[in-house]
PDB file of C-alpha atoms in Angstrom:
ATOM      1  CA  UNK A   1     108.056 134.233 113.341  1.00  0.00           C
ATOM      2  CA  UNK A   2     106.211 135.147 110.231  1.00  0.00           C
ATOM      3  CA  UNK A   3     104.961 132.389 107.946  1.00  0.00           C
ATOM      4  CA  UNK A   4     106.863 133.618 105.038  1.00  0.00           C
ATOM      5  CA  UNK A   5     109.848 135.632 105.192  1.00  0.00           C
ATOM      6  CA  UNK A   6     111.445 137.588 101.885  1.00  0.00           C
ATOM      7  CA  UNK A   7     114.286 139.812 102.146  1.00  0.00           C
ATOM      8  CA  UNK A   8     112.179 143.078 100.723  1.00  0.00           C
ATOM      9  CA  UNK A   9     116.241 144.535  98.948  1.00  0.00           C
ATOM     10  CA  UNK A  10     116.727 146.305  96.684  1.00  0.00           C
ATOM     11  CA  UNK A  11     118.623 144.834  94.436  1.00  0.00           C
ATOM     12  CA  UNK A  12     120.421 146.339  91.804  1.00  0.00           C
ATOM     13  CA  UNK A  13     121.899 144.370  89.153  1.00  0.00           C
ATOM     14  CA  UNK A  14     123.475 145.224  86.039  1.00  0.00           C
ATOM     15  CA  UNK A  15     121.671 144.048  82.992  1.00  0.00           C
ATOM     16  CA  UNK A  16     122.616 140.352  81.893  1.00  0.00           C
ATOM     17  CA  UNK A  17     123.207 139.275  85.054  1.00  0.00           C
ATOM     18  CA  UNK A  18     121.664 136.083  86.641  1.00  0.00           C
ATOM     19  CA  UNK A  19     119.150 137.319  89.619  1.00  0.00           C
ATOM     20  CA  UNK A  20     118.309 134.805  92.677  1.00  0.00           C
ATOM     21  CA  UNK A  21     115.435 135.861  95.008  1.00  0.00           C
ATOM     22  CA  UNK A  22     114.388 133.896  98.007  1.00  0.00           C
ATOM     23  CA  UNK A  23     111.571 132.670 100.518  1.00  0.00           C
ATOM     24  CA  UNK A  24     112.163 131.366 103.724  1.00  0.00           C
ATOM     25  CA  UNK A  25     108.914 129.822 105.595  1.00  0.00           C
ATOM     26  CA  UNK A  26     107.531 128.183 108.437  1.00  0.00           C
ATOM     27  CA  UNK A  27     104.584 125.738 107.781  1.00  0.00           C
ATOM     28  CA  UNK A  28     105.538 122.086 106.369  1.00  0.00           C
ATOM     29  CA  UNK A  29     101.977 122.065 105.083  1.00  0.00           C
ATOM     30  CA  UNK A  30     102.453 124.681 102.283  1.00  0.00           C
ATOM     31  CA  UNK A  31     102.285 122.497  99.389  1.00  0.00           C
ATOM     32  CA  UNK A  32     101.640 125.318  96.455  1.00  0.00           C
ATOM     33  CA  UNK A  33     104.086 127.989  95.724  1.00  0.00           C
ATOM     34  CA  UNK A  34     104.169 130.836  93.548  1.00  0.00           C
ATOM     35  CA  UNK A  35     105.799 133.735  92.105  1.00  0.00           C
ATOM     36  CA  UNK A  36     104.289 137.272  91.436  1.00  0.00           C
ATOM     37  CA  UNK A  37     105.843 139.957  89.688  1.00  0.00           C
ATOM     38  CA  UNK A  38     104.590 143.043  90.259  1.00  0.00           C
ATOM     39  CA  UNK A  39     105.518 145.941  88.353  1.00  0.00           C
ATOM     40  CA  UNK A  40     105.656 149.935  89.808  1.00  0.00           C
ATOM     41  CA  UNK A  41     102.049 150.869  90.515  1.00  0.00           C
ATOM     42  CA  UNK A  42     100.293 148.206  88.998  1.00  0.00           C
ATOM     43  CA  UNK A  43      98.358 144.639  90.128  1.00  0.00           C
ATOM     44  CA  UNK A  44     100.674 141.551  90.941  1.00  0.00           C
ATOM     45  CA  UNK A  45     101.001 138.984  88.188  1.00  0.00           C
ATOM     46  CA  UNK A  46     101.390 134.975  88.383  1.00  0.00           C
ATOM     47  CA  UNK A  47     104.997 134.395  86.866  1.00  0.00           C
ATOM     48  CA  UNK A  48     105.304 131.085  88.185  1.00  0.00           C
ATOM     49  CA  UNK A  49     103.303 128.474  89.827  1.00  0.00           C
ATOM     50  CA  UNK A  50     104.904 125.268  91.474  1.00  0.00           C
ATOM     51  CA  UNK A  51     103.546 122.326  93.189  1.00  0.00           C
ATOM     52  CA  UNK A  52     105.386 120.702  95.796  1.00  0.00           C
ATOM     53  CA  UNK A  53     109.150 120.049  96.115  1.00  0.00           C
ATOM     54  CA  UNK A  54     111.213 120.592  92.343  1.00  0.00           C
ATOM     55  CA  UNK A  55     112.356 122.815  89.428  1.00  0.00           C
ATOM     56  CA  UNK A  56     110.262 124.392  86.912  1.00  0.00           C
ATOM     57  CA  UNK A  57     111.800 126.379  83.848  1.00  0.00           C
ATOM     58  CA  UNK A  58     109.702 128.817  81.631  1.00  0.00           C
ATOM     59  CA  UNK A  59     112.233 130.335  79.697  1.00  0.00           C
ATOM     60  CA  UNK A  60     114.636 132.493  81.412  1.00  0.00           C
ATOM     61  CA  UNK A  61     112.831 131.942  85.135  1.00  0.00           C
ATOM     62  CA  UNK A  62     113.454 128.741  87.144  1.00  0.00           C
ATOM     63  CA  UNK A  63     111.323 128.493  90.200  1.00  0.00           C
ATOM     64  CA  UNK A  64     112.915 125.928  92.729  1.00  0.00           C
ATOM     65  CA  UNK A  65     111.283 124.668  95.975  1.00  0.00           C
ATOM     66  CA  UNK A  66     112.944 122.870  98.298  1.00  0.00           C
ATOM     67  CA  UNK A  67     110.236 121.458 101.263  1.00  0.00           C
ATOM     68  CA  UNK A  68     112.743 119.973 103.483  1.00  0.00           C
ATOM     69  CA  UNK A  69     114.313 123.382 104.184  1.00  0.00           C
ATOM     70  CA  UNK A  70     111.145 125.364 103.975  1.00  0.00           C
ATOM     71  CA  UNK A  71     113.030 127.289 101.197  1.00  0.00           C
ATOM     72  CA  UNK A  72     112.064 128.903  97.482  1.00  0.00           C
ATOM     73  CA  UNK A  73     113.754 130.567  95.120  1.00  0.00           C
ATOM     74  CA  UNK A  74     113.294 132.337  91.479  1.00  0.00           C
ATOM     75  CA  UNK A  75     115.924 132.602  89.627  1.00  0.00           C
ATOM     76  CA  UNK A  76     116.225 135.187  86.115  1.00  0.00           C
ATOM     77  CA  UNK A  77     118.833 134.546  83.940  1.00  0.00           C
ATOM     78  CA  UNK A  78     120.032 137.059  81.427  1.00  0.00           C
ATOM     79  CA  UNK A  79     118.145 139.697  83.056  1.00  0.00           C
ATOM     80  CA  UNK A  80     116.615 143.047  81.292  1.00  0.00           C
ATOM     81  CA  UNK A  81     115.806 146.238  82.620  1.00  0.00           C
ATOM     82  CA  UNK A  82     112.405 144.984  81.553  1.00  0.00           C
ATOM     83  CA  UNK A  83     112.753 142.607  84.929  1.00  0.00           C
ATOM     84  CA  UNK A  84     112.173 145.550  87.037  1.00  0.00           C
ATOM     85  CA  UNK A  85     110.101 145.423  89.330  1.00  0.00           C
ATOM     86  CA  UNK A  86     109.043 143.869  93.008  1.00  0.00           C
ATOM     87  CA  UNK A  87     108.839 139.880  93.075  1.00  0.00           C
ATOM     88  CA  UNK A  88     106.415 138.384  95.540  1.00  0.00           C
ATOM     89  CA  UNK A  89     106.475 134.825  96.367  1.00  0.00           C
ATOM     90  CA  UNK A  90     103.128 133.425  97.608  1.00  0.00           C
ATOM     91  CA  UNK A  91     102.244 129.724  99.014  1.00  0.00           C
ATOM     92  CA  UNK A  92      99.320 127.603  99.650  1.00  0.00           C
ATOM     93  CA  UNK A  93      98.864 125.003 101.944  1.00  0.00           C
ATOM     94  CA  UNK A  94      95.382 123.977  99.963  1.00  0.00           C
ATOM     95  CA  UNK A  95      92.020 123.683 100.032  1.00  0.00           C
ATOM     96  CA  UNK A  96      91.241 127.194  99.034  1.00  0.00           C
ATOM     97  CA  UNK A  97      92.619 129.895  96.991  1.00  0.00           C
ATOM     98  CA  UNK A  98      91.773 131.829 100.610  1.00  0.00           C
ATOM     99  CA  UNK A  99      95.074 130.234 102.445  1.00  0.00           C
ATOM    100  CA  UNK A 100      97.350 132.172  99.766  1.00  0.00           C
ATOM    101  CA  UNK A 101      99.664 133.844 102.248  1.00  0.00           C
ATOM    102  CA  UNK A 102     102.052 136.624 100.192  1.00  0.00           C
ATOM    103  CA  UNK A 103     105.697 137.558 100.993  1.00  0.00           C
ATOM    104  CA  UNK A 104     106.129 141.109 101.505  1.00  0.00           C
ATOM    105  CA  UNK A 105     108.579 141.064  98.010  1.00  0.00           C
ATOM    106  CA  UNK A 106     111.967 141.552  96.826  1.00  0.00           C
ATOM    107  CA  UNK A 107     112.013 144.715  95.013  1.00  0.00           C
ATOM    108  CA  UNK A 108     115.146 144.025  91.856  1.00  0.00           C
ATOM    109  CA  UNK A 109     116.426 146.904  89.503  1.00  0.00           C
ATOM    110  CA  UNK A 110     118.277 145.595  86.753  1.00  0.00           C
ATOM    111  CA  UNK A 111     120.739 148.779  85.258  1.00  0.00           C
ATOM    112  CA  UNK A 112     121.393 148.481  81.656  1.00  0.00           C
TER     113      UNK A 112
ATOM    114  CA  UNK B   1      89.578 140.710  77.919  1.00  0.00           C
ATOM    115  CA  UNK B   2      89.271 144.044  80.326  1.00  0.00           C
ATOM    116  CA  UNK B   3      90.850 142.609  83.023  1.00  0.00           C
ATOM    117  CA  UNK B   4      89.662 143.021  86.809  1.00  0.00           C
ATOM    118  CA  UNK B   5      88.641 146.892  86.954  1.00  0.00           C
ATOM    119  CA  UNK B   6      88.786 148.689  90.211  1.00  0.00           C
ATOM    120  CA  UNK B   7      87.350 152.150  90.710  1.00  0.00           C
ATOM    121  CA  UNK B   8      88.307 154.744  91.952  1.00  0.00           C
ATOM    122  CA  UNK B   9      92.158 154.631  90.890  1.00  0.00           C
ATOM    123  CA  UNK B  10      92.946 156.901  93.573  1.00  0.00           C
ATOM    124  CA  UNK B  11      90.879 158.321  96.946  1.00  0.00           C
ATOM    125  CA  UNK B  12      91.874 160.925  99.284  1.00  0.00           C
ATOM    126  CA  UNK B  13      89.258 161.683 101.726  1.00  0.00           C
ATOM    127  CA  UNK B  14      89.539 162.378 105.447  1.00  0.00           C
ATOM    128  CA  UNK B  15      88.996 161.003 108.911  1.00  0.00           C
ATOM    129  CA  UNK B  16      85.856 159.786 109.638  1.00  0.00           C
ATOM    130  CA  UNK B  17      84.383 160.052 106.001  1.00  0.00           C
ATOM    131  CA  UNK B  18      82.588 156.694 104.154  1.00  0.00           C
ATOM    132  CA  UNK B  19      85.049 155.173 101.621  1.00  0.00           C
ATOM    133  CA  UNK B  20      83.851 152.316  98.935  1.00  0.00           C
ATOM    134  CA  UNK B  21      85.907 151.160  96.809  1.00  0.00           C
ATOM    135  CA  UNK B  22      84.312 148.936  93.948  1.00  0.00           C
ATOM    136  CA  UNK B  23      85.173 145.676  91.926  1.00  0.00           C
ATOM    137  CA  UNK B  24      84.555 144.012  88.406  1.00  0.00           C
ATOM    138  CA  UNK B  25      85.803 140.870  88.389  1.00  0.00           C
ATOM    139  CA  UNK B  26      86.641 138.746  84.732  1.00  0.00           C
ATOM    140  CA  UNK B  27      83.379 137.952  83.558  1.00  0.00           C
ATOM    141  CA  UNK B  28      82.995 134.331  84.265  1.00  0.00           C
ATOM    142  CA  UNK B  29      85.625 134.317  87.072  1.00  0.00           C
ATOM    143  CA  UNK B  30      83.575 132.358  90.263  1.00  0.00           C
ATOM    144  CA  UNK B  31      85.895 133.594  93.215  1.00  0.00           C
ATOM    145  CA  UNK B  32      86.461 137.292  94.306  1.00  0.00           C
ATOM    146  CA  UNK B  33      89.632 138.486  96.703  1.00  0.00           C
ATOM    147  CA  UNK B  34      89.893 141.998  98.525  1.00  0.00           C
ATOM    148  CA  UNK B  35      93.608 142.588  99.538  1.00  0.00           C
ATOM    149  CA  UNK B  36      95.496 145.175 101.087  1.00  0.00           C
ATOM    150  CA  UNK B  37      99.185 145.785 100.431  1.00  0.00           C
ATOM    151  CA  UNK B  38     101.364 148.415 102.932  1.00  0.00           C
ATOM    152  CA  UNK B  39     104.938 148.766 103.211  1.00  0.00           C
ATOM    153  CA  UNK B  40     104.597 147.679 106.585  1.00  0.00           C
ATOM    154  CA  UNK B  41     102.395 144.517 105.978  1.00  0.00           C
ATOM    155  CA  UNK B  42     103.036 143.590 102.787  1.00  0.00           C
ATOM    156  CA  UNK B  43      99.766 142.114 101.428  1.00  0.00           C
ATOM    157  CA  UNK B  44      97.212 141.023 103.149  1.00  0.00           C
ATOM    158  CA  UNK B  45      93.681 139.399 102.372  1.00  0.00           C
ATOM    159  CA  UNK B  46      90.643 140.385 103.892  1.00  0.00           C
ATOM    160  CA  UNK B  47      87.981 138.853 102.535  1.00  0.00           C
ATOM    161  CA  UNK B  48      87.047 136.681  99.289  1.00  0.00           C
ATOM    162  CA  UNK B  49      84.071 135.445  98.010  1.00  0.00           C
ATOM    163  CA  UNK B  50      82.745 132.161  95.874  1.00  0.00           C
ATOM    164  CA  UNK B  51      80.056 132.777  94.144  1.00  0.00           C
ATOM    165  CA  UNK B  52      78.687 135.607  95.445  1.00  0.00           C
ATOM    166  CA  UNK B  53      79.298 134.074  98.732  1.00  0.00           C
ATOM    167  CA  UNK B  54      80.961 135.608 101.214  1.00  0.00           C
ATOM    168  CA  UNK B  55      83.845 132.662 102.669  1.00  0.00           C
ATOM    169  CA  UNK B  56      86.094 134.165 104.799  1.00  0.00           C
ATOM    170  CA  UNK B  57      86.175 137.329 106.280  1.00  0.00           C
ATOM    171  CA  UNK B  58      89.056 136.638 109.547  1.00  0.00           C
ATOM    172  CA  UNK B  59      91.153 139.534 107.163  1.00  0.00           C
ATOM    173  CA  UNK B  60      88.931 141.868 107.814  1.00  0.00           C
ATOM    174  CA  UNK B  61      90.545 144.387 110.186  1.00  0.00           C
ATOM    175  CA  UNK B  62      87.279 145.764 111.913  1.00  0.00           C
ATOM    176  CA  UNK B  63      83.894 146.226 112.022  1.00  0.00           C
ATOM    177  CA  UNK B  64      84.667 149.369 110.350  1.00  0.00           C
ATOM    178  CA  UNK B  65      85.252 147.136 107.014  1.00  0.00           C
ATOM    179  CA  UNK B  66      82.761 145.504 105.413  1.00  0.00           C
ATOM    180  CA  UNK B  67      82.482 143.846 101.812  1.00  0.00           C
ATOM    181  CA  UNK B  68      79.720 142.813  99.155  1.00  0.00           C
ATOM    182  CA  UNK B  69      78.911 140.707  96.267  1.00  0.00           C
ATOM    183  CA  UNK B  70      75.644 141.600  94.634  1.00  0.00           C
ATOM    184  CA  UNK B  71      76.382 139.776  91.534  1.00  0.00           C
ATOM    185  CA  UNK B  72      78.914 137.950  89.728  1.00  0.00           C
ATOM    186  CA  UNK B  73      80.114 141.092  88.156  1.00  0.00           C
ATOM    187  CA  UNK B  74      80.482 143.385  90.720  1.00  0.00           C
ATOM    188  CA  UNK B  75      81.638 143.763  94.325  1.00  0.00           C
ATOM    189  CA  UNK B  76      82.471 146.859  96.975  1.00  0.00           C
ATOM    190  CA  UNK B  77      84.584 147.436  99.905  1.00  0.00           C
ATOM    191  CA  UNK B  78      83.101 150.099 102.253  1.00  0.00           C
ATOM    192  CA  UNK B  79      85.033 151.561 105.081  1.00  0.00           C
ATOM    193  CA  UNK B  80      83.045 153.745 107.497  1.00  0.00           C
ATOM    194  CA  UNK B  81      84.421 155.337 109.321  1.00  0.00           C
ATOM    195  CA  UNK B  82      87.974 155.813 107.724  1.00  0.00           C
ATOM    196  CA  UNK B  83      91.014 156.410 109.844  1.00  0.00           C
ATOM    197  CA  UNK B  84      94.585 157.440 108.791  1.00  0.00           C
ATOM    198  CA  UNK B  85      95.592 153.734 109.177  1.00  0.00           C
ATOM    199  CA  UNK B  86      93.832 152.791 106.704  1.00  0.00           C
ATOM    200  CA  UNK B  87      95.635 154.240 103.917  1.00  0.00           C
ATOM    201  CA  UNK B  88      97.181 151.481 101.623  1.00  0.00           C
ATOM    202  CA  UNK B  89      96.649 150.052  98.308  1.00  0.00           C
ATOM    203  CA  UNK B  90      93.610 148.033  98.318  1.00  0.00           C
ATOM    204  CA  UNK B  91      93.593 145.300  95.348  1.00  0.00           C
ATOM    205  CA  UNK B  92      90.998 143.392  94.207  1.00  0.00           C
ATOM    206  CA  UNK B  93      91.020 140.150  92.476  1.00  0.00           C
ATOM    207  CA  UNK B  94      89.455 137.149  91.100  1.00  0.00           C
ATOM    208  CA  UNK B  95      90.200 133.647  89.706  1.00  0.00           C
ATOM    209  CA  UNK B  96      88.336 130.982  87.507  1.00  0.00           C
ATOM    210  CA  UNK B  97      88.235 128.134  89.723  1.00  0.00           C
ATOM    211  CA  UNK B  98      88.273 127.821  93.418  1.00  0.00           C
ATOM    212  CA  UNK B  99      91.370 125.608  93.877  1.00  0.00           C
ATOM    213  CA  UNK B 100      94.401 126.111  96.008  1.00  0.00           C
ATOM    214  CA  UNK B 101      97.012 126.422  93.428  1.00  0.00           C
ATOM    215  CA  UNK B 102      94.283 128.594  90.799  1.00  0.00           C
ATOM    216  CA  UNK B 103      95.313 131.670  89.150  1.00  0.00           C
ATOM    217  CA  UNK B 104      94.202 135.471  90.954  1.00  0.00           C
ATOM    218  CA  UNK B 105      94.223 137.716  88.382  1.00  0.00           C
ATOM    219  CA  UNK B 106      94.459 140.743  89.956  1.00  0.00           C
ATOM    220  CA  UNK B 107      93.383 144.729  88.998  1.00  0.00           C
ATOM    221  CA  UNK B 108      95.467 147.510  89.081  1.00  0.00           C
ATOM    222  CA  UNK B 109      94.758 148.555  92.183  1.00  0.00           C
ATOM    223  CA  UNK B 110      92.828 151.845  94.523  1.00  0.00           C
ATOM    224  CA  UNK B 111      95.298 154.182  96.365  1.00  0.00           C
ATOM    225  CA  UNK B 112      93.777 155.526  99.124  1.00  0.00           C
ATOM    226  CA  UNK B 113      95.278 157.707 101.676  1.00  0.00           C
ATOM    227  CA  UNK B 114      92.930 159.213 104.764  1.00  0.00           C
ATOM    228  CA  UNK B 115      93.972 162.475 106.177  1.00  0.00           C
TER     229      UNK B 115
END
C-alpha cells in the first residue's frame, strides 16, 4: 500500500460547480498536509497548508483533514476554468521539509 | 523576485551521454530539493540540501545520479550515464526555513527525455 493514495481523474466539471478532491493515506504520524496546484507544464504551487486534524477556508478553497480516517480533501467552490489544472496533495509527518511525500494528483478541467 | 530558475527548459540527449541539469534557488532561501515527477511515479524527491549541505540522498535512484551545492545560489544534478528511464520532469526547489510544514517554492521545471 502506498503512503498516499489520490485518484489521478480527470475530472471534468462544468464551470460553477463545487469540485471535491481527495487523499487517502497510511501513516497516523503525518501531522502536516498540503495542497499543490499545479498548472499544465509548469512548477507545483502551495494552495493550501494545514496542520493537523480541521478546516481551513481561503476564499473559495476549504482544505479539510480528517486524522482518524487518514483522509483529506480540497474542496473549490464556484469553480473557473481558471481552476484547471492537476491538484497534488502532499503531507508531512515532521521534522524536515525532506519527509514531504506527494500524491501522484487529481488532474480537474472545469468547462465553461 | 525571479523565482527558482532551472536550466535547461528542455534536454534530449541519448543513451549513455552526461546530463546536468542546474538550479538557482530564491536568493536567501537555506534549503534546496531535487524532485522527479513521471506519470508512473508521480513525484518523487531525491535529494535536498540545507545549507549547502547535502541531508538526504535515500531518493537518489543510483549511483548514476549525483547532486551538488557549491553555493547558496546554485546547485546541479548530473546523470552519467543516462538511460531511457530516466526521462521525466526533474524539478527543483527551495524553501526559506527548514521546517516540516515550510513553503517549497518550486521552478518551472527541466524536461528531459533520453533516447
Amino acid at each position: 500500500q502506498k503512503e498516499v493514495e489520490q485518484d489521478p481523474g480527470p475530472l471534468s466539471v462544468p464551470e460553477g460547480a463545487i469540485v471535491s478532491l481527495n487523499c487517502t493515506y497510511s501513516n497516523s504520524a503525518f501531522q502536516y498536509f498540503m495542497w499543490y496546484r499545479q498548472y499544465s507544464r509548469k512548477g507545483p504551487e502551495l494552495l493550501m497548508y494545514t496542520y493537523s486534524s480541521g478546516n481551513k477556508e481561503d476564499g473559495r478553497f476549504t482544505a479539510q483533514v480528517d486524522k482518524s480516517s487518514k483522509y483529506i480533501s480540497l474542496f473549490i467552490r464556484d469553480s473557473q476554468p481558471s481552476d484547471s489544472a492537476t491538484y497534488l496533495c502532499a503531507m508531512n509527518y515532521g521534522g524536515s521539509q525532506g519527509n514531504l511525500i506527494f500524491g501522484k494528483g487529481t488532474k480537474l478541467s472545469v468547462k465553461p | 523576485d525571479a523565482g527558482v530558475i532551472q536550466s535547461p527548459r528542455h534536454e534530449v540527449t541519448e543513451m549513455g551521454q552526461e546530463v546536468t541539469l542546474r538550479c538557482k534557488p530564491i536568493s536567501g532561501h537555506n534549503s534546496l530539493f531535487w524532485y522527479r515527477q513521471t506519470m508512473m511515479r508521480g513525484l518523487e524527491l531525491l535529494i535536498y540540501f540545507n545549507n549547502n549541505v547535502p541531508i538526504d540522498d535515500s531518493g537518489m535512484p543510483e549511483d548514476r545520479f549525483s547532486a551538488k551545492m557549491p553555493n547558496a545560489s546554485f546547485s546541479t544534478l548530473k546523470i552519467q550515464p543516462s538511460e531511457p528511464r530516466d526521462s521525466a520532469v526533474y524539478f527543483c526547489a527551495s524553501s526559506p526555513l527548514t521546517g516540516a510544514g515550510d513553503t517549497q517554492y518550486f521552478g518551472p521545471g527541466t524536461r528531459l527525455t533520453v533516447l
